[in-house]
CSV table of C-alpha atoms in Angstrom, one decimal:
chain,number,residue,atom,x,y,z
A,275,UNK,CA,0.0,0.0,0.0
A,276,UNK,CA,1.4,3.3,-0.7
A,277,UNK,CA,1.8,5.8,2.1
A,278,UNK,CA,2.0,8.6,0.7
A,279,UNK,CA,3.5,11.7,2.6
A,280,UNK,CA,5.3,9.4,5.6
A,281,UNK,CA,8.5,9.7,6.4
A,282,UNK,CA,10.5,6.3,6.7
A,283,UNK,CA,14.4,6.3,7.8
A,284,UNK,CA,15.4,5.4,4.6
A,285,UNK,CA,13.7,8.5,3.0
A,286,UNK,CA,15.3,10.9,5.7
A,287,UNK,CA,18.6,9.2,4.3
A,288,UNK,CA,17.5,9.6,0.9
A,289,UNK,CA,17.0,13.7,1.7
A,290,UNK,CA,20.0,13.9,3.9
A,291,UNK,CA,22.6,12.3,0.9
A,292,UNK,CA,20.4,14.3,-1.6
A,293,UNK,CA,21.1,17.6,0.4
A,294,UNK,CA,24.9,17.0,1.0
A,295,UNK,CA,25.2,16.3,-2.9
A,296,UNK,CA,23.5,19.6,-3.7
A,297,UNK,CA,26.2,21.2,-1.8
A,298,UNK,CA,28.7,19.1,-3.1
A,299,UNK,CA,27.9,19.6,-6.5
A,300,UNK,CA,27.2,23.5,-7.0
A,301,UNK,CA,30.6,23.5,-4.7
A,302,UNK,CA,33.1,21.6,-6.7
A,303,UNK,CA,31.6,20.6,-9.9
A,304,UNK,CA,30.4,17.1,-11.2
A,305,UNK,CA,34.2,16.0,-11.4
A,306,UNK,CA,35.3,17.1,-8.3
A,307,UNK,CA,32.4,16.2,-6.1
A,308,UNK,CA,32.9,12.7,-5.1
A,309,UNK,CA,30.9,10.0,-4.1
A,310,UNK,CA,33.9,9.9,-1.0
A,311,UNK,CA,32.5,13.4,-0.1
A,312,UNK,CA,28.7,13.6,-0.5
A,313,UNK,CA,28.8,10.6,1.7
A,314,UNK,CA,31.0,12.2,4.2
A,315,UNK,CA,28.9,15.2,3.7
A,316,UNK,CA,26.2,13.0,4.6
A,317,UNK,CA,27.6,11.2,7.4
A,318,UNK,CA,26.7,8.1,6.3
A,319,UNK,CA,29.0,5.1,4.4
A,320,UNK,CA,29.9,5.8,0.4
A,321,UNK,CA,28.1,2.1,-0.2
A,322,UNK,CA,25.0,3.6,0.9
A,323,UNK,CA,25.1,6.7,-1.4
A,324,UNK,CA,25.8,3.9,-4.4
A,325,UNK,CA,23.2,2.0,-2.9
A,326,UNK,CA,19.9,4.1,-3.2
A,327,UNK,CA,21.3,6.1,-6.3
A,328,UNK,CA,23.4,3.8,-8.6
A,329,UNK,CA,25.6,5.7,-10.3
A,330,UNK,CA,26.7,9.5,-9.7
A,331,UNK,CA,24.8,10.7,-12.8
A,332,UNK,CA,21.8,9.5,-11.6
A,333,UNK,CA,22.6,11.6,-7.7
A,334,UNK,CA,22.9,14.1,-9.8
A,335,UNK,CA,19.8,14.0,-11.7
A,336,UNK,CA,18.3,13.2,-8.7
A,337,UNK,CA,19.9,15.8,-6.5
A,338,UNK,CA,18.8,18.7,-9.4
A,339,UNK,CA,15.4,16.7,-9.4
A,340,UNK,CA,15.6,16.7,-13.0
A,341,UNK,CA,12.5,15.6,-14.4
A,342,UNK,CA,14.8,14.1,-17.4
A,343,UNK,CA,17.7,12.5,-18.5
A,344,UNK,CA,18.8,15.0,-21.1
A,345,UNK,CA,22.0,12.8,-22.0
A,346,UNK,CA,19.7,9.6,-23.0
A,347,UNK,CA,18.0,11.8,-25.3
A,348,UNK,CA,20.8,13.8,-27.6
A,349,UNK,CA,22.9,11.1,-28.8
A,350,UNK,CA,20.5,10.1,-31.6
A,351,UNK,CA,20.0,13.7,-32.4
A,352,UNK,CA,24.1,13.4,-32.6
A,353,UNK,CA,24.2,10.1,-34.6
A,354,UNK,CA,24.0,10.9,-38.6
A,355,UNK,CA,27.0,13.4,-38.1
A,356,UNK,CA,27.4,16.9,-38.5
A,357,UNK,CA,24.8,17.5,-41.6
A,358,UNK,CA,21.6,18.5,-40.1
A,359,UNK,CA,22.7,18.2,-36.5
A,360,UNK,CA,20.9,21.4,-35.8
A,361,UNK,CA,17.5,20.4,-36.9
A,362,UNK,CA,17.8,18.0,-35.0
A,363,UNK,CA,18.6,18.8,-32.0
A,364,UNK,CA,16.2,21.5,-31.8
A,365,UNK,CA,13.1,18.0,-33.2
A,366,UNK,CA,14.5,16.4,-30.6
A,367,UNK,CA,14.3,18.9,-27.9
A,368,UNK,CA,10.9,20.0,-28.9
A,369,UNK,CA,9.8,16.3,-28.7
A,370,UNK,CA,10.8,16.0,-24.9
A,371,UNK,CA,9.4,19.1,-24.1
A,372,UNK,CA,6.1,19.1,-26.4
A,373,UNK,CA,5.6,15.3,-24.1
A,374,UNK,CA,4.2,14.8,-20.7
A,375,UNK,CA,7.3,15.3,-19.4
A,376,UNK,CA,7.6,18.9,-20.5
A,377,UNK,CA,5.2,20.1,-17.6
A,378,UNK,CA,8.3,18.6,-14.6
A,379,UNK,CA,10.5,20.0,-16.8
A,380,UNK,CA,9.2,23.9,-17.0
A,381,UNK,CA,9.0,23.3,-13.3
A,382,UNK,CA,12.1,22.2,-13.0
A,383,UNK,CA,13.6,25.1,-14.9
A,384,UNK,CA,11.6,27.4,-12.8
A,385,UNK,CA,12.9,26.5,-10.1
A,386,UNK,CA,16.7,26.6,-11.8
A,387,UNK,CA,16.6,30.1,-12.3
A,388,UNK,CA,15.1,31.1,-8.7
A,389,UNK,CA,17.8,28.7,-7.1
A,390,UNK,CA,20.8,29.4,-7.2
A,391,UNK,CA,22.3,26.3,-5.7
A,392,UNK,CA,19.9,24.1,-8.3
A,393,UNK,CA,21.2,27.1,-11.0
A,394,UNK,CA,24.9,26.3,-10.2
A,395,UNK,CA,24.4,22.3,-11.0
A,396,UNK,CA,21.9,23.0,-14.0
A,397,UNK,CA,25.0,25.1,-15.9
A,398,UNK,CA,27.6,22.1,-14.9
A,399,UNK,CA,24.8,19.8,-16.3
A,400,UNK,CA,24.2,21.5,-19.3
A,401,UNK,CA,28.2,22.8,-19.9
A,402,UNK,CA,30.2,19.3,-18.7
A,403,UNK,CA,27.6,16.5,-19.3
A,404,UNK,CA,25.8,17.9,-22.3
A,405,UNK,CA,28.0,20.5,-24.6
A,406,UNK,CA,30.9,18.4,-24.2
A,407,UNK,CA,29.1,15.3,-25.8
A,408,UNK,CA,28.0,17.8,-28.5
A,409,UNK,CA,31.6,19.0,-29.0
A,410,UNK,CA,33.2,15.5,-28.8
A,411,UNK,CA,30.6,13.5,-30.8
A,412,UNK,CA,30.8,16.1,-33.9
A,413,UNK,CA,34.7,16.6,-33.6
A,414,UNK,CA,34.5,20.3,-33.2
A,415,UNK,CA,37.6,22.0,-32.5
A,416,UNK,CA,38.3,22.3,-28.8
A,417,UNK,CA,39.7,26.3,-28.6
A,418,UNK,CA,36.0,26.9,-30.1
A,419,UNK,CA,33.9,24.2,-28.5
A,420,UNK,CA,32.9,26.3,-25.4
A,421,UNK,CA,32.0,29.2,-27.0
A,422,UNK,CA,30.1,27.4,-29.8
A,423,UNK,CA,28.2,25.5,-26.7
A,424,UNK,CA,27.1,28.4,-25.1
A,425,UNK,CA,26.2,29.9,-28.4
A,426,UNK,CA,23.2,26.5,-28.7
A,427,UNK,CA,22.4,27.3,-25.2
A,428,UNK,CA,21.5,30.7,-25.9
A,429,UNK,CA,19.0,29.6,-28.9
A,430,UNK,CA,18.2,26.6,-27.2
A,431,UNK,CA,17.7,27.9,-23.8
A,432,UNK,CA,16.0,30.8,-25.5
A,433,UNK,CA,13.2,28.7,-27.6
A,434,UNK,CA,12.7,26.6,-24.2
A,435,UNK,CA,11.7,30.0,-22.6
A,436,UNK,CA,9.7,31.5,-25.4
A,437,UNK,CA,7.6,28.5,-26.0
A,438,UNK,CA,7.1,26.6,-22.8
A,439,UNK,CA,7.7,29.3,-19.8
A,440,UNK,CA,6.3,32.6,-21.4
A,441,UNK,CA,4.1,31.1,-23.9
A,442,UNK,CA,4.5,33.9,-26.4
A,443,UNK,CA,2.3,33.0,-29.9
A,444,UNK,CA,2.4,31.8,-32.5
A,445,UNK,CA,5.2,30.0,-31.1
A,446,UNK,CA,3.6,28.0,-28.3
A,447,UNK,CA,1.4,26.8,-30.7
A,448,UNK,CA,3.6,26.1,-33.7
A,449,UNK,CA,4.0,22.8,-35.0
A,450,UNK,CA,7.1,21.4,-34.8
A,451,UNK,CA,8.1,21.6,-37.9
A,452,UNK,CA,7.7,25.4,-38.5
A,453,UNK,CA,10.5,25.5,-35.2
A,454,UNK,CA,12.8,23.1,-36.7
A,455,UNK,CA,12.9,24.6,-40.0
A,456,UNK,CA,13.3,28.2,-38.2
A,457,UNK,CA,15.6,27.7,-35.7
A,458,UNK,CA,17.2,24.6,-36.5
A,459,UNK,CA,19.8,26.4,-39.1
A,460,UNK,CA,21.0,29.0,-36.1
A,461,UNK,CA,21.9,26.0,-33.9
A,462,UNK,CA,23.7,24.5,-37.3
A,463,UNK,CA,25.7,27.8,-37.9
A,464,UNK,CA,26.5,28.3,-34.2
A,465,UNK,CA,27.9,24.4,-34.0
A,466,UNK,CA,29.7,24.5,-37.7
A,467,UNK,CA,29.7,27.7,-39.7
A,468,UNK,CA,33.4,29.2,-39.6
A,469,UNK,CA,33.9,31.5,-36.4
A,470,UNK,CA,33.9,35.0,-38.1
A,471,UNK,CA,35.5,38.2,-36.6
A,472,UNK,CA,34.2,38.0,-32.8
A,473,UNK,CA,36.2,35.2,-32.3
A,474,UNK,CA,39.2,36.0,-33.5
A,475,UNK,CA,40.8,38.1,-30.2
A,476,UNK,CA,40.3,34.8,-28.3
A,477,UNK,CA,41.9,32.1,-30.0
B,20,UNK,CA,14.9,62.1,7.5
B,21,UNK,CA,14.6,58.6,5.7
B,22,UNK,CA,12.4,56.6,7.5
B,23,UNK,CA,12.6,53.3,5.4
B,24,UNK,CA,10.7,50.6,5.8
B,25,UNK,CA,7.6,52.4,7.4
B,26,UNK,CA,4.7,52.2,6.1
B,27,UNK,CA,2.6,55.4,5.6
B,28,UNK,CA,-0.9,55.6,4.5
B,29,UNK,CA,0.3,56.8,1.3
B,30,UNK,CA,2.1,53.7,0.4
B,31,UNK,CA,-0.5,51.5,1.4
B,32,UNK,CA,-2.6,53.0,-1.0
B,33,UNK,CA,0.2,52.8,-3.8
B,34,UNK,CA,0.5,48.9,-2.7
B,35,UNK,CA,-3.2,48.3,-3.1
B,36,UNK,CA,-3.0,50.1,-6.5
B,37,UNK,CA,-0.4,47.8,-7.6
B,38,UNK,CA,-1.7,44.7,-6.3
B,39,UNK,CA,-5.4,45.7,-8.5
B,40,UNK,CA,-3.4,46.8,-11.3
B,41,UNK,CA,-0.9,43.2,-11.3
B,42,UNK,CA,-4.3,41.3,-11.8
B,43,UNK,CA,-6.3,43.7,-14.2
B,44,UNK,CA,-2.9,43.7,-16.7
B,45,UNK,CA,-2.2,39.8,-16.4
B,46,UNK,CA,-6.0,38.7,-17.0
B,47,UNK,CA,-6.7,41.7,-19.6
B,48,UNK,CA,-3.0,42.6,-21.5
B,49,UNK,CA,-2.5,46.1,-20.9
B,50,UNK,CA,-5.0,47.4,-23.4
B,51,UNK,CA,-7.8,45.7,-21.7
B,52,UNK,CA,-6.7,47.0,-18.1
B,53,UNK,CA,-8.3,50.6,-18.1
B,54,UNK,CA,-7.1,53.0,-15.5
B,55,UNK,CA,-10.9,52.7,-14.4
B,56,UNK,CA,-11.3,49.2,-14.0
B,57,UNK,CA,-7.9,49.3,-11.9
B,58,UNK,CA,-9.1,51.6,-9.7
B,59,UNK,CA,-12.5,50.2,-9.3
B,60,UNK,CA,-10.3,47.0,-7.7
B,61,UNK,CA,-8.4,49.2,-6.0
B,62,UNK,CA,-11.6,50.9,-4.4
B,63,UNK,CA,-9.6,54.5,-5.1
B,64,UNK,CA,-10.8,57.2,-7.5
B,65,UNK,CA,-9.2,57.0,-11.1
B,66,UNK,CA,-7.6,60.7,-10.4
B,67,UNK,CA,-5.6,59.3,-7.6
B,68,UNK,CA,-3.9,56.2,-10.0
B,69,UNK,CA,-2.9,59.3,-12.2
B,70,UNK,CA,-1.7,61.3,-9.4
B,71,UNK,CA,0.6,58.4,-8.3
B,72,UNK,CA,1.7,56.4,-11.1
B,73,UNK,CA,1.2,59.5,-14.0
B,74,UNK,CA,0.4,57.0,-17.0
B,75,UNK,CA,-0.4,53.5,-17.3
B,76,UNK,CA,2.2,52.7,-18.9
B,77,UNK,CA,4.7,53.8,-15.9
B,78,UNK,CA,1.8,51.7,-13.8
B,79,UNK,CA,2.8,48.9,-15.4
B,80,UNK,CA,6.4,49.3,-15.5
B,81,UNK,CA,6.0,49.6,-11.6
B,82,UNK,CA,3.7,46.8,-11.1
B,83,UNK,CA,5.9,44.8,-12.8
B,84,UNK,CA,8.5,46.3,-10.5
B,85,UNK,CA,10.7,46.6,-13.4
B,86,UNK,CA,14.0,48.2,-13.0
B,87,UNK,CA,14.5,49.4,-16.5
B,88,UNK,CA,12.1,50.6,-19.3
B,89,UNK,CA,12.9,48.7,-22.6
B,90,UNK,CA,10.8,51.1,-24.6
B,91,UNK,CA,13.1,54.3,-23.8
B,92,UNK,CA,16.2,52.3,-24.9
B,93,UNK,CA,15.1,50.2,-28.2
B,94,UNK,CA,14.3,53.4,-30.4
B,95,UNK,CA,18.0,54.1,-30.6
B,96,UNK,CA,18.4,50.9,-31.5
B,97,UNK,CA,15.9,51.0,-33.8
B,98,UNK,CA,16.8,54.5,-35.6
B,99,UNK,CA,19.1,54.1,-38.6
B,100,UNK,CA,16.7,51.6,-40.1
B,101,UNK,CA,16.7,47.8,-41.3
B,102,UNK,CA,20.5,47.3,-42.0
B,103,UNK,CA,22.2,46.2,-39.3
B,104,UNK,CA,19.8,46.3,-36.8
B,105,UNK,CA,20.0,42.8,-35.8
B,106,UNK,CA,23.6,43.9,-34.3
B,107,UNK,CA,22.3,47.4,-32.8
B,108,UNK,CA,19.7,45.7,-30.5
B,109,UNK,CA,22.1,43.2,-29.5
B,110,UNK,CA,24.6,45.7,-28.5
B,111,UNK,CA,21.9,47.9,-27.0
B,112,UNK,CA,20.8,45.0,-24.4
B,113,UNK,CA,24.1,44.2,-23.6
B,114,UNK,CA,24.7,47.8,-22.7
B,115,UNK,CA,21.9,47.5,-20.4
B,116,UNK,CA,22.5,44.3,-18.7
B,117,UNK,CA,26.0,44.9,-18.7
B,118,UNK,CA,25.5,48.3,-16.7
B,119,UNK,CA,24.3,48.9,-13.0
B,120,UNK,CA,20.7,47.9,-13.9
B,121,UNK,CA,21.8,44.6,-15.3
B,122,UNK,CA,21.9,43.6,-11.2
B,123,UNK,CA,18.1,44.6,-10.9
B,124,UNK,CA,17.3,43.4,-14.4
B,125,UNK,CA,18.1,39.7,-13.3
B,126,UNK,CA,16.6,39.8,-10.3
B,127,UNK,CA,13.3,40.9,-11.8
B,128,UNK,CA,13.6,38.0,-14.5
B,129,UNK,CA,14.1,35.2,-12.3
B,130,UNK,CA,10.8,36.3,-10.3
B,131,UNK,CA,9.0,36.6,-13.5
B,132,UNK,CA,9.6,33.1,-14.3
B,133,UNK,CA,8.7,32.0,-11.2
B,134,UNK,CA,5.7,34.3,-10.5
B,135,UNK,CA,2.7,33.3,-13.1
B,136,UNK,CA,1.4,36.8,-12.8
B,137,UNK,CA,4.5,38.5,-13.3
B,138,UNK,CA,5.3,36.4,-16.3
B,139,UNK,CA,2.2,37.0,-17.7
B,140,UNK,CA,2.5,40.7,-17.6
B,141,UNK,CA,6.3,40.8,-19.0
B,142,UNK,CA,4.8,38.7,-21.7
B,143,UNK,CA,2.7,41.4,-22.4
B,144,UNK,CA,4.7,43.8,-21.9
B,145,UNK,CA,8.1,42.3,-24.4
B,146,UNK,CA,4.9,41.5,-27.0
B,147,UNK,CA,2.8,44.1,-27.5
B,148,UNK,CA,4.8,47.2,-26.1
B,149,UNK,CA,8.4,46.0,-27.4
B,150,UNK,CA,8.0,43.3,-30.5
B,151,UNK,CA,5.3,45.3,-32.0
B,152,UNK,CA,7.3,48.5,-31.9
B,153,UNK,CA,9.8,47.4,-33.6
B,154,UNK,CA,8.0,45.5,-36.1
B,155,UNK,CA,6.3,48.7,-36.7
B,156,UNK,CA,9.3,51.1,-36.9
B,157,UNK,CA,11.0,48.2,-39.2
B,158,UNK,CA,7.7,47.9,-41.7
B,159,UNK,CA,7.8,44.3,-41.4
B,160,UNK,CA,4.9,42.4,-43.0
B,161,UNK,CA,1.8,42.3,-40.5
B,162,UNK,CA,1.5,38.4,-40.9
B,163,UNK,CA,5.1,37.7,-40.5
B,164,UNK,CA,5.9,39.8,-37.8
B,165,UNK,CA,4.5,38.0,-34.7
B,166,UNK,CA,6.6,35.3,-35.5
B,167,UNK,CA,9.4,37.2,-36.4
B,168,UNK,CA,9.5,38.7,-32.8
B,169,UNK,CA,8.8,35.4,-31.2
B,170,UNK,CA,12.2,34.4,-32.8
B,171,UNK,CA,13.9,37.6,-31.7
B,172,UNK,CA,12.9,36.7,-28.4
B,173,UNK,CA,13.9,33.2,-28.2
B,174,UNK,CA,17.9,34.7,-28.7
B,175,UNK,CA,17.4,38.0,-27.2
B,176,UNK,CA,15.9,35.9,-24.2
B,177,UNK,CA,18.2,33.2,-24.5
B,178,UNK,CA,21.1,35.4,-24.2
B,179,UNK,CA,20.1,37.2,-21.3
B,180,UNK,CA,20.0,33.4,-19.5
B,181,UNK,CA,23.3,32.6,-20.6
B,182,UNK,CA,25.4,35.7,-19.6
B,183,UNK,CA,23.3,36.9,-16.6
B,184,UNK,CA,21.2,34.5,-15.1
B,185,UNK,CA,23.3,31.0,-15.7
B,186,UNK,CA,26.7,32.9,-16.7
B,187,UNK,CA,28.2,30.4,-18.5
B,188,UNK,CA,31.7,30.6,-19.8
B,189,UNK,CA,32.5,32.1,-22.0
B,190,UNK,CA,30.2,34.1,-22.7
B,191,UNK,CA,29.4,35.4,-19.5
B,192,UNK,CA,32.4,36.7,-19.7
B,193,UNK,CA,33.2,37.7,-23.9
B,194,UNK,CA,33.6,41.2,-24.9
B,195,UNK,CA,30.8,42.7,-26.2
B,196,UNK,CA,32.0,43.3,-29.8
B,197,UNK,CA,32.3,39.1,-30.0
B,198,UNK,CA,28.9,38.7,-28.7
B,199,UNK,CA,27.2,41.4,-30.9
B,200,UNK,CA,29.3,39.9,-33.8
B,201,UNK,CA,28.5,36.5,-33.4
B,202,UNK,CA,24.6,36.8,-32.3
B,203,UNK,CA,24.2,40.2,-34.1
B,204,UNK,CA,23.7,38.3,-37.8
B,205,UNK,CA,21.2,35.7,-36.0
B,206,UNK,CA,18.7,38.4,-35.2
B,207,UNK,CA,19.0,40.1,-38.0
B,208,UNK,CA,17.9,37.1,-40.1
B,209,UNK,CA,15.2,36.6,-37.9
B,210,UNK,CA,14.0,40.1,-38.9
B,211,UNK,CA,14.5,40.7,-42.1
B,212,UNK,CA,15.9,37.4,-43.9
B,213,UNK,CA,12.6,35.4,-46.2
B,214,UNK,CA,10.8,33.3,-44.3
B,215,UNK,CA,11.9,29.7,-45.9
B,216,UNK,CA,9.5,26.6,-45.7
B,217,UNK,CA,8.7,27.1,-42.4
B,218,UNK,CA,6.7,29.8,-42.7
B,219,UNK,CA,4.4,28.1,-45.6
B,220,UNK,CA,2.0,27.0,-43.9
B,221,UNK,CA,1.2,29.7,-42.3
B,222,UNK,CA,0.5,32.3,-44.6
């Protein structure tokens, strides 16, 4: 039977890890946050961390109480190469969020930007665990990747905003397809097109 | 003497104002929310809304609590026509953001996306008092500029989460001149360029 609402010991052990991580995370990063510490954090054993959350990723999914699992979802928008990858990554994207899922994750991002312990681990999330796979998968040069990753954020980011938090029409209600073909060849020029003038102080 | 955080009767009334005119702009866009009806919900005569706030649209602005007025920066922007205007509201917003105000400026975004009613009234407020100008002082096509301004707000918006609200690097921390050069030319299409396939079915 489930009892919803009760507190059990393991679900105070649950919060307590879950709270240490936070710390642990928006502290010292994804890399430098080890399972060693959150557990000491959390006063309890490292085997225990491991065994109510598995691996690290998913602590940290669970500590951001991330709705989804962004890194299951863009490698087949990566797969098929660099020709198109804009259109679709932007399909994808829209197909998560156009889902049931997209309701957990507007809260979710809600509470990102009011937060900004949950804002710290969001930008690790979305710089170390998701632009990096971006940048490795298509090969892109490494003195540009970073810049090129924030560049998708920005349109990315930006549509998420637009369509899902603020609702603005017509393009909450477009279809898909209208978004992909609009915005899918700014996220193909900020990944591939050569960087022009306003990169060339930095490299 | 400064006698902050007192409340007089006069600022009661102002809060009471604010609070009727809040609800009357995010369930009636700021057309629908006569000085009249606000003051009917404020149970004040329409005289005294004037008297305090001048016009509505400074009402808004301060029911919104909004720290900077878009629509006395973007006609500068704006001025010197079609070509290259992608780059001169770019640099225009970062000027802003990147100023004194830019502090305040984030602060009153993160409680719009967390606050239904706020968000509902800087919705309003970016669509019909901001987009529309500018479509307007651009002559773009009545049936393509809605969507035209829902794209400028998707990297307008999405760069103001980037820099200021998640500052991610690097771009939190680029120049200005590489920003405006490398997002200048994506607004600008979004303007002016044809509308491709996308658009079709639409039209």
């Amino acid at each position: 039977m489930a009892r919803t609402g009760r507190r059990t010991g393991h679900q105070d052990t649950r919060e307590v890890i879950l709270a240490a991580a936070r710390e642990a995370f928006a502290e010292r990063g994804f890399d430098g946050a080890t399972i060693r510490l959150i557990a000491s954090g959390a006063g309890v054993d490292p085997a225990l961390v491991h065994h109510y959350f598995g691996t690290k990723h998913q602590l940290f999914l669970d500590a951001m109480r991330a709705p989804i699992d962004p890194s299951q979802i863009i490698p087949q928008a990566l797969a098929g190469g660099v020709d198109g990858v804009g259109e679709r990554l932007v399909r994808t994207l829209l197909g998560v969020w156009d889902s049931e899922a997209g309701g957990a994750a507007a809260a979710f991002l809600r509470s990102a930007v009011s937060n900004e312990l949950i804002a710290k681990m969001l930008r690790e999330f979305v710089v170390n665990r998701i632009l990096r796979r971006i940048a490795k998968d298509l090969d892109l040069d490494p003195a540009e990747a970073p810049l090129r990753g924030n560049l998708v954020a920005t349109q990315i980011g930006g549509l998420i905003m637009v369509r899902y938090i603020f609702r603005m029409e017509p393009l909450a209600s477009a279809p898909p397809d209208t978004i992909v073909a609009l915005i899918g060849p700014t996220v193909q020029r900020y990944l591939t097109a050569p960087m022009s003038a306003g990169l060339d102080g930095r490299t």
